[in-house]
Short mmCIF file of C-alpha atoms in Angstrom, two decimals:
data_model
loop_
_atom_site.label_atom_id
_atom_site.label_comp_id
_atom_site.label_asym_id
_atom_site.label_seq_id
_atom_site.Cartn_x
_atom_site.Cartn_y
_atom_site.Cartn_z
CA MET M 1 14.48 -6.50 32.54
CA GLY M 2 12.99 -7.43 35.89
CA ARG M 3 13.37 -4.14 37.83
CA ILE M 4 10.98 -1.44 38.72
CA TYR M 5 13.08 1.10 36.73
CA ALA M 6 13.13 -0.95 33.63
CA PRO M 7 11.07 1.68 31.77
CA ALA M 8 13.61 4.33 32.62
CA ALA M 9 16.37 2.06 31.56
CA ALA M 10 14.56 1.34 28.33
CA ALA M 11 14.66 5.04 27.64
CA ASP M 12 18.51 4.87 27.72
CA LEU M 13 18.39 1.92 25.42
CA LYS M 14 16.10 3.86 23.02
CA VAL M 15 18.53 6.55 22.43
CA GLY M 16 21.25 3.94 21.68
CA TYR M 17 23.48 4.42 24.80
CA GLN M 18 23.40 0.84 26.16
CA GLU M 19 23.13 -0.73 22.66
CA VAL M 20 26.27 0.81 21.44
CA LEU M 21 28.20 -0.58 24.45
CA PHE M 22 26.70 -4.10 23.83
CA ASP M 23 27.69 -3.91 20.14
CA GLN M 24 31.25 -3.04 21.05
CA LEU M 25 31.65 -5.76 23.68
CA ILE M 26 30.16 -8.40 21.50
CA LEU M 27 32.40 -7.49 18.64
CA GLU M 28 35.48 -7.49 20.88
CA GLN M 29 34.84 -10.67 22.64
CA PHE M 30 33.20 -12.87 19.96
CA GLY M 31 34.40 -11.45 16.62
CA GLN M 32 32.73 -10.32 13.33
CA THR M 33 30.68 -13.45 12.59
CA THR M 34 28.75 -13.38 15.92
CA TYR M 35 28.49 -9.52 15.79
CA ASN M 36 26.94 -9.74 12.20
CA HIS M 37 24.39 -12.32 13.36
CA PHE M 38 23.55 -10.28 16.44
CA GLN M 39 22.87 -7.17 14.30
CA LEU M 40 20.49 -9.07 11.95
CA ASN M 41 18.62 -10.99 14.64
CA TYR M 42 18.26 -8.50 17.58
CA PHE M 43 14.90 -6.82 18.15
CA ARG M 44 13.73 -4.64 21.07
CA TYR M 45 10.45 -3.08 22.06
CA LEU M 46 10.98 -0.83 25.13
CA ASP M 47 12.58 -3.19 27.80
CA ASP M 48 11.63 -6.48 25.90
CA ILE M 49 14.31 -7.88 23.75
CA PHE M 50 13.87 -10.74 21.18
CA LEU M 51 17.02 -12.47 19.81
CA LEU M 52 17.34 -15.35 17.31
CA TRP M 53 20.33 -17.52 18.23
CA GLU M 54 22.00 -20.42 16.53
CA LYS M 55 23.84 -23.42 18.32
CA SER M 56 26.87 -22.77 16.24
CA LEU M 57 27.38 -19.43 17.93
CA PRO M 58 28.79 -18.84 21.42
CA ASN M 59 26.66 -19.88 24.37
CA ILE M 60 23.79 -17.52 24.80
CA ASP M 61 24.52 -17.26 28.48
CA GLN M 62 27.73 -15.48 27.62
CA ILE M 63 25.80 -12.94 25.85
CA ILE M 64 23.43 -12.46 28.87
CA ASP M 65 26.62 -12.01 30.96
CA ILE M 66 27.78 -9.18 28.74
CA TYR M 67 24.47 -7.49 29.00
CA ASN M 68 24.45 -7.72 32.82
CA SER M 69 28.04 -6.44 33.02
CA VAL M 70 27.36 -2.97 31.45
CA ASP M 71 25.34 -1.45 34.30
CA PRO M 72 24.99 -2.80 37.82
CA LYS M 73 21.50 -1.33 38.10
CA ILE M 74 20.27 -3.17 35.09
CA LYS M 75 19.63 -6.93 35.42
CA PHE M 76 18.39 -8.78 32.26
CA LEU M 77 16.35 -11.86 32.71
CA ALA M 78 16.56 -14.37 29.78
CA GLU M 79 14.36 -17.22 28.66
CA THR M 80 14.93 -19.63 25.78
CA SER M 81 12.63 -21.94 23.88
CA LEU M 82 14.54 -24.92 25.36
CA GLN M 83 14.08 -23.72 28.89
CA LEU M 84 10.25 -22.99 28.51
CA ASN M 85 9.57 -26.48 26.92
CA ARG M 86 6.31 -25.30 25.37
CA ALA M 87 4.22 -27.55 23.19
CA SER M 88 5.14 -25.41 20.08
CA ASN M 89 8.84 -25.41 21.06
CA GLY M 90 8.49 -21.70 20.69
CA ILE M 91 8.84 -18.61 22.86
CA PRO M 92 6.47 -15.79 23.57
CA TYR M 93 7.40 -12.18 22.73
CA LEU M 94 4.78 -9.57 23.75
CA ASP M 95 1.52 -10.95 22.24
CA VAL M 96 3.27 -13.26 19.71
CA GLU M 97 4.31 -16.83 19.96
CA VAL M 98 7.45 -17.47 17.76
CA TYR M 99 8.34 -20.93 16.83
CA ILE M 100 10.37 -22.89 14.18
CA LYS M 101 8.64 -25.33 11.85
CA ASN M 102 10.27 -27.14 8.98
CA GLY M 103 13.15 -24.74 9.15
CA THR M 104 11.12 -21.54 8.96
CA THR M 105 10.08 -19.07 11.51
CA GLN M 106 6.38 -19.17 12.28
CA PHE M 107 4.08 -16.85 14.39
CA ASP M 108 0.87 -17.38 16.41
CA LEU M 109 -1.08 -15.48 18.99
CA PHE M 110 0.24 -15.51 22.56
CA SER M 111 -2.01 -14.84 25.68
CA LYS M 112 -1.19 -15.45 29.34
CA ASP M 113 -3.31 -17.88 31.44
CA THR M 114 -4.81 -15.00 33.30
CA ASP M 115 -6.09 -13.39 30.04
CA SER M 116 -9.97 -13.07 30.37
CA PHE M 117 -10.41 -11.72 26.77
CA ASN M 118 -12.75 -9.07 28.36
CA TYR M 119 -13.67 -7.30 25.13
CA LEU M 120 -15.88 -4.24 25.21
CA PRO M 121 -19.54 -5.39 25.46
CA PHE M 122 -21.62 -4.62 22.29
CA MET M 123 -24.33 -2.81 24.38
CA SER M 124 -21.81 -0.70 26.22
CA CYS M 125 -22.22 3.13 26.25
CA ASN M 126 -19.93 3.79 23.52
CA PRO M 127 -20.18 5.21 19.94
CA LYS M 128 -21.70 2.48 17.82
CA HIS M 129 -19.11 2.99 15.00
CA CYS M 130 -16.42 1.95 17.70
CA THR M 131 -18.20 -1.20 18.83
CA LYS M 132 -19.16 -2.23 15.19
CA ASN M 133 -15.54 -2.00 14.17
CA ILE M 134 -14.15 -4.18 16.87
CA PRO M 135 -14.76 -7.60 15.14
CA PHE M 136 -12.85 -6.35 12.11
CA CYS M 137 -10.05 -4.94 14.07
CA LEU M 138 -9.51 -8.01 16.18
CA ALA M 139 -9.76 -10.27 13.10
CA ARG M 140 -7.31 -8.17 11.28
CA ARG M 141 -4.90 -8.46 14.16
CA ILE M 142 -5.10 -12.22 13.98
CA LYS M 143 -4.53 -12.06 10.25
CA ALA M 144 -1.40 -9.92 10.67
CA ILE M 145 0.16 -11.97 13.53
CA VAL M 146 -0.70 -15.64 12.72
CA SER M 147 1.39 -17.02 9.82
CA GLU M 148 -0.09 -20.55 9.22
CA PRO M 149 -3.44 -20.50 7.55
CA HIS M 150 -4.96 -23.28 9.57
CA ASN M 151 -4.01 -21.55 12.75
CA VAL M 152 -5.68 -18.27 11.43
CA HIS M 153 -8.98 -20.11 11.16
CA ILE M 154 -8.68 -21.62 14.58
CA ARG M 155 -8.00 -18.13 16.16
CA LEU M 156 -10.85 -16.59 14.17
CA ASN M 157 -13.28 -19.16 15.43
CA GLN M 158 -12.06 -18.59 18.99
CA LEU M 159 -12.57 -14.84 18.48
CA LYS M 160 -16.01 -15.37 17.12
CA GLN M 161 -17.12 -17.29 20.31
CA ARG M 162 -15.61 -14.65 22.62
CA LEU M 163 -17.39 -11.85 20.72
CA LYS M 164 -20.64 -13.66 20.85
CA ALA M 165 -20.34 -14.01 24.62
CA LYS M 166 -20.00 -10.15 24.67
CA GLY M 167 -23.31 -9.70 22.81
CA TYR M 168 -21.91 -9.12 19.28
CA PRO M 169 -24.43 -10.10 16.58
CA ASP M 170 -23.37 -12.95 14.32
CA PRO M 171 -23.72 -11.04 11.08
CA LEU M 172 -21.53 -8.24 12.37
CA ILE M 173 -18.79 -10.76 13.56
CA SER M 174 -19.00 -12.61 10.18
CA ALA M 175 -18.72 -9.45 8.19
CA GLY M 176 -15.68 -8.22 10.23
CA ILE M 177 -13.88 -11.51 9.71
CA SER M 178 -14.64 -11.61 6.12
CA LYS M 179 -13.39 -8.09 5.54
CA ALA M 180 -10.20 -9.00 7.32
CA LEU M 181 -9.63 -12.04 5.21
CA GLN M 182 -9.87 -9.92 2.06
CA THR M 183 -6.60 -8.39 2.77
CA SER M 184 -3.43 -10.33 2.50
CA ARG M 185 -0.98 -10.69 5.41
CA ASP M 186 1.73 -9.04 3.66
CA ASP M 187 -0.39 -5.95 2.81
CA ILE M 188 -1.38 -5.68 6.46
CA ILE M 189 2.17 -5.90 7.72
CA PHE M 190 4.01 -3.90 5.07
CA GLY M 191 1.11 -1.82 3.71
CA ASN M 192 -0.33 -1.26 0.32
CA SER M 193 1.78 1.74 -0.85
CA SER M 194 -0.91 3.29 -3.13
CA GLN M 195 -3.67 2.74 -0.59
CA SER M 196 -1.51 4.30 2.21
CA ASN M 197 -0.65 7.29 0.17
CA ASN M 198 -4.33 7.98 -0.51
CA GLU M 199 -5.08 7.51 3.13
CA ASP M 200 -2.30 9.83 4.14
CA ASN M 201 -3.60 12.51 1.81
CA SER M 202 -7.17 12.09 3.10
CA VAL M 203 -6.05 12.53 6.78
CA ASN M 204 -3.93 15.60 5.90
CA ASN M 205 -6.89 17.31 4.22
CA SER M 206 -9.30 16.51 7.06
CA VAL M 207 -10.56 18.69 9.91
CA PHE M 208 -11.31 16.71 13.04
CA PHE M 209 -14.01 17.68 15.70
CA VAL M 210 -13.68 15.83 19.00
CA SER M 211 -16.40 15.94 21.75
CA THR M 212 -17.56 13.99 24.76
CA HIS M 213 -19.86 11.04 23.76
CA ASN M 214 -23.35 11.15 25.15
CA PRO M 215 -25.91 8.51 23.88
CA ARG M 216 -28.95 10.48 24.93
#
């Protein structure tokens, strides 16, 4: 949505008000087959919507027209992979590039041309346990998002160079990347149930003390 009140409109969407109307209109105008596909392939984060669509279904422009007919104050802006003409034949959604390869959906990192990758400098005035954990957290994000193994290694090498430019020591970067690679992508996305339960119990039994950080 391309309006200044998009976040407020997204709040309406969050409680299901607008989405119920969309569902009803799509079912009435296009029938059960299109409605079922819509239910399985519609995803939303706040005011950003991602929808997988097939050529055999009604023209996607008709779906956008339905969206824009519900409320005159809400105007949806739509982009398709065909319109963007990207090298991957994919489309960006938040920080993810989604594309089709050999009939399967694949994922890669997406960043805007203006992204400076201005990570926290290693020598910044922050608790060391925070800066020391940054390489692992960023590497884990790559492992979770990027689906093709060769792209994972490309993104990790890029990450390594960017962290080195911010003063992170090579051994710390390598250790963080190695630790991230030890966990499978499925475990990162869906979670290891036994590990998650142990972590939940540990958190529930903990008492936290929070104070202002002063390195002196």
